[in-house]
PDB file of C-alpha atoms in Angstrom:
ATOM      1  CA  UNK L   1     155.580 211.396 130.236  1.00 90.00           C
ATOM      2  CA  UNK L   2     151.920 210.303 130.399  1.00 94.00           C
ATOM      3  CA  UNK L   3     152.074 208.412 127.086  1.00 95.00           C
ATOM      4  CA  UNK L   4     155.287 206.629 128.122  1.00 94.00           C
ATOM      5  CA  UNK L   5     153.753 205.689 131.474  1.00 94.00           C
ATOM      6  CA  UNK L   6     150.586 204.373 129.824  1.00 96.00           C
ATOM      7  CA  UNK L   7     152.633 202.267 127.402  1.00 96.00           C
ATOM      8  CA  UNK L   8     154.800 200.860 130.212  1.00 94.00           C
ATOM      9  CA  UNK L   9     151.821 200.083 132.456  1.00 95.00           C
ATOM     10  CA  UNK L  10     149.993 198.448 129.539  1.00 96.00           C
ATOM     11  CA  UNK L  11     152.972 196.138 128.994  1.00 94.00           C
ATOM     12  CA  UNK L  12     153.080 195.270 132.703  1.00 92.00           C
ATOM     13  CA  UNK L  13     149.331 194.705 133.042  1.00 93.00           C
ATOM     14  CA  UNK L  14     148.947 192.856 129.746  1.00 95.00           C
ATOM     15  CA  UNK L  15     145.906 194.954 128.910  1.00 95.00           C
ATOM     16  CA  UNK L  16     145.250 198.621 128.036  1.00 97.00           C
ATOM     17  CA  UNK L  17     145.868 201.068 130.889  1.00 97.00           C
ATOM     18  CA  UNK L  18     144.996 204.756 130.806  1.00 97.00           C
ATOM     19  CA  UNK L  19     146.585 207.362 133.057  1.00 97.00           C
ATOM     20  CA  UNK L  20     144.959 210.574 134.255  1.00 97.00           C
ATOM     21  CA  UNK L  21     145.725 213.337 136.752  1.00 96.00           C
ATOM     22  CA  UNK L  22     149.503 212.833 136.447  1.00 96.00           C
ATOM     23  CA  UNK L  23     151.359 215.415 138.507  1.00 94.00           C
ATOM     24  CA  UNK L  24     154.542 215.753 140.503  1.00 92.00           C
ATOM     25  CA  UNK L  25     154.116 215.670 144.267  1.00 89.00           C
ATOM     26  CA  UNK L  26     155.967 218.227 146.364  1.00 85.00           C
ATOM     27  CA  UNK L  27     158.763 216.590 148.356  1.00 73.00           C
ATOM     28  CA  UNK L  28     161.452 217.770 150.739  1.00 67.00           C
ATOM     29  CA  UNK L  29     163.931 215.092 149.680  1.00 69.00           C
ATOM     30  CA  UNK L  30     165.849 214.940 146.449  1.00 69.00           C
ATOM     31  CA  UNK L  31     166.687 211.248 146.069  1.00 73.00           C
ATOM     32  CA  UNK L  32     163.293 210.394 144.532  1.00 78.00           C
ATOM     33  CA  UNK L  33     160.757 212.361 142.528  1.00 83.00           C
ATOM     34  CA  UNK L  34     157.251 211.312 143.608  1.00 86.00           C
ATOM     35  CA  UNK L  35     154.456 211.472 141.036  1.00 91.00           C
ATOM     36  CA  UNK L  36     150.758 210.909 141.650  1.00 92.00           C
ATOM     37  CA  UNK L  37     148.327 209.600 139.052  1.00 95.00           C
ATOM     38  CA  UNK L  38     145.198 207.544 138.484  1.00 95.00           C
ATOM     39  CA  UNK L  39     145.488 204.337 136.463  1.00 96.00           C
ATOM     40  CA  UNK L  40     142.445 202.717 134.891  1.00 96.00           C
ATOM     41  CA  UNK L  41     142.092 199.243 133.397  1.00 94.00           C
ATOM     42  CA  UNK L  42     139.294 196.725 133.063  1.00 95.00           C
ATOM     43  CA  UNK L  43     136.727 199.249 134.323  1.00 93.00           C
ATOM     44  CA  UNK L  44     138.556 199.934 137.600  1.00 93.00           C
ATOM     45  CA  UNK L  45     140.586 202.962 138.639  1.00 94.00           C
ATOM     46  CA  UNK L  46     143.366 203.026 141.198  1.00 91.00           C
ATOM     47  CA  UNK L  47     145.173 205.969 142.766  1.00 91.00           C
ATOM     48  CA  UNK L  48     148.913 205.413 142.318  1.00 91.00           C
ATOM     49  CA  UNK L  49     152.245 206.912 143.309  1.00 88.00           C
ATOM     50  CA  UNK L  50     155.347 206.514 141.173  1.00 89.00           C
ATOM     51  CA  UNK L  51     158.841 207.098 142.566  1.00 84.00           C
ATOM     52  CA  UNK L  52     161.443 208.148 140.014  1.00 82.00           C
ATOM     53  CA  UNK L  53     165.136 208.282 140.808  1.00 77.00           C
ATOM     54  CA  UNK L  54     166.090 211.971 140.744  1.00 74.00           C
ATOM     55  CA  UNK L  55     168.772 212.893 138.232  1.00 73.00           C
ATOM     56  CA  UNK L  56     170.577 215.019 140.826  1.00 67.00           C
ATOM     57  CA  UNK L  57     169.761 212.876 143.829  1.00 58.00           C
ATOM     58  CA  UNK L  58     172.252 212.642 146.655  1.00 61.00           C
ATOM     59  CA  UNK L  59     171.681 208.927 147.212  1.00 62.00           C
ATOM     60  CA  UNK L  60     173.027 206.381 144.767  1.00 66.00           C
ATOM     61  CA  UNK L  61     170.642 203.580 145.642  1.00 70.00           C
ATOM     62  CA  UNK L  62     168.323 201.377 143.646  1.00 74.00           C
ATOM     63  CA  UNK L  63     164.589 201.233 144.113  1.00 78.00           C
ATOM     64  CA  UNK L  64     164.588 197.429 144.291  1.00 85.00           C
ATOM     65  CA  UNK L  65     165.084 197.137 148.067  1.00 87.00           C
ATOM     66  CA  UNK L  66     162.430 199.802 148.724  1.00 84.00           C
ATOM     67  CA  UNK L  67     159.977 197.989 146.467  1.00 88.00           C
ATOM     68  CA  UNK L  68     160.722 194.627 148.117  1.00 92.00           C
ATOM     69  CA  UNK L  69     160.167 196.106 151.576  1.00 92.00           C
ATOM     70  CA  UNK L  70     156.817 197.645 150.649  1.00 89.00           C
ATOM     71  CA  UNK L  71     155.700 194.464 148.866  1.00 92.00           C
ATOM     72  CA  UNK L  72     156.847 192.351 151.814  1.00 93.00           C
ATOM     73  CA  UNK L  73     154.814 194.387 154.293  1.00 93.00           C
ATOM     74  CA  UNK L  74     151.571 193.800 152.392  1.00 91.00           C
ATOM     75  CA  UNK L  75     149.106 191.940 154.589  1.00 91.00           C
ATOM     76  CA  UNK L  76     151.261 192.347 157.690  1.00 94.00           C
ATOM     77  CA  UNK L  77     149.049 194.915 159.383  1.00 93.00           C
ATOM     78  CA  UNK L  78     151.488 197.741 158.600  1.00 92.00           C
ATOM     79  CA  UNK L  79     149.699 200.341 156.465  1.00 89.00           C
ATOM     80  CA  UNK L  80     151.534 200.381 153.137  1.00 86.00           C
ATOM     81  CA  UNK L  81     150.355 201.030 149.587  1.00 84.00           C
ATOM     82  CA  UNK L  82     150.105 198.161 147.144  1.00 85.00           C
ATOM     83  CA  UNK L  83     153.420 197.628 145.334  1.00 88.00           C
ATOM     84  CA  UNK L  84     152.207 197.044 141.793  1.00 89.00           C
ATOM     85  CA  UNK L  85     155.356 196.983 139.628  1.00 90.00           C
ATOM     86  CA  UNK L  86     158.976 198.071 139.508  1.00 88.00           C
ATOM     87  CA  UNK L  87     160.975 199.073 136.453  1.00 87.00           C
ATOM     88  CA  UNK L  88     164.520 197.826 137.076  1.00 77.00           C
ATOM     89  CA  UNK L  89     165.640 199.080 133.639  1.00 74.00           C
ATOM     90  CA  UNK L  90     164.569 202.684 134.140  1.00 71.00           C
ATOM     91  CA  UNK L  91     162.264 202.881 131.153  1.00 63.00           C
TER      92      UNK L  91
END
């Protein structure tokens, strides 16, 4: 999974991205699988969380509205993480 994630992030960023410390985060829900990792590019490193639609999830929803909400709250004073990218095709 790490190599696929690095390749996808590199395409999104338009420059080489390396991923380290990739691991699944324990969660009580089963609609999304949260993963934590560190992404590095251009000499900077950022802690990241990736949400993956669970294969056996009970909710049949898309991540698009969740992403839009998080991105929309940026700069509003509500503490949210930076919404970097979304993969609408499920790569």
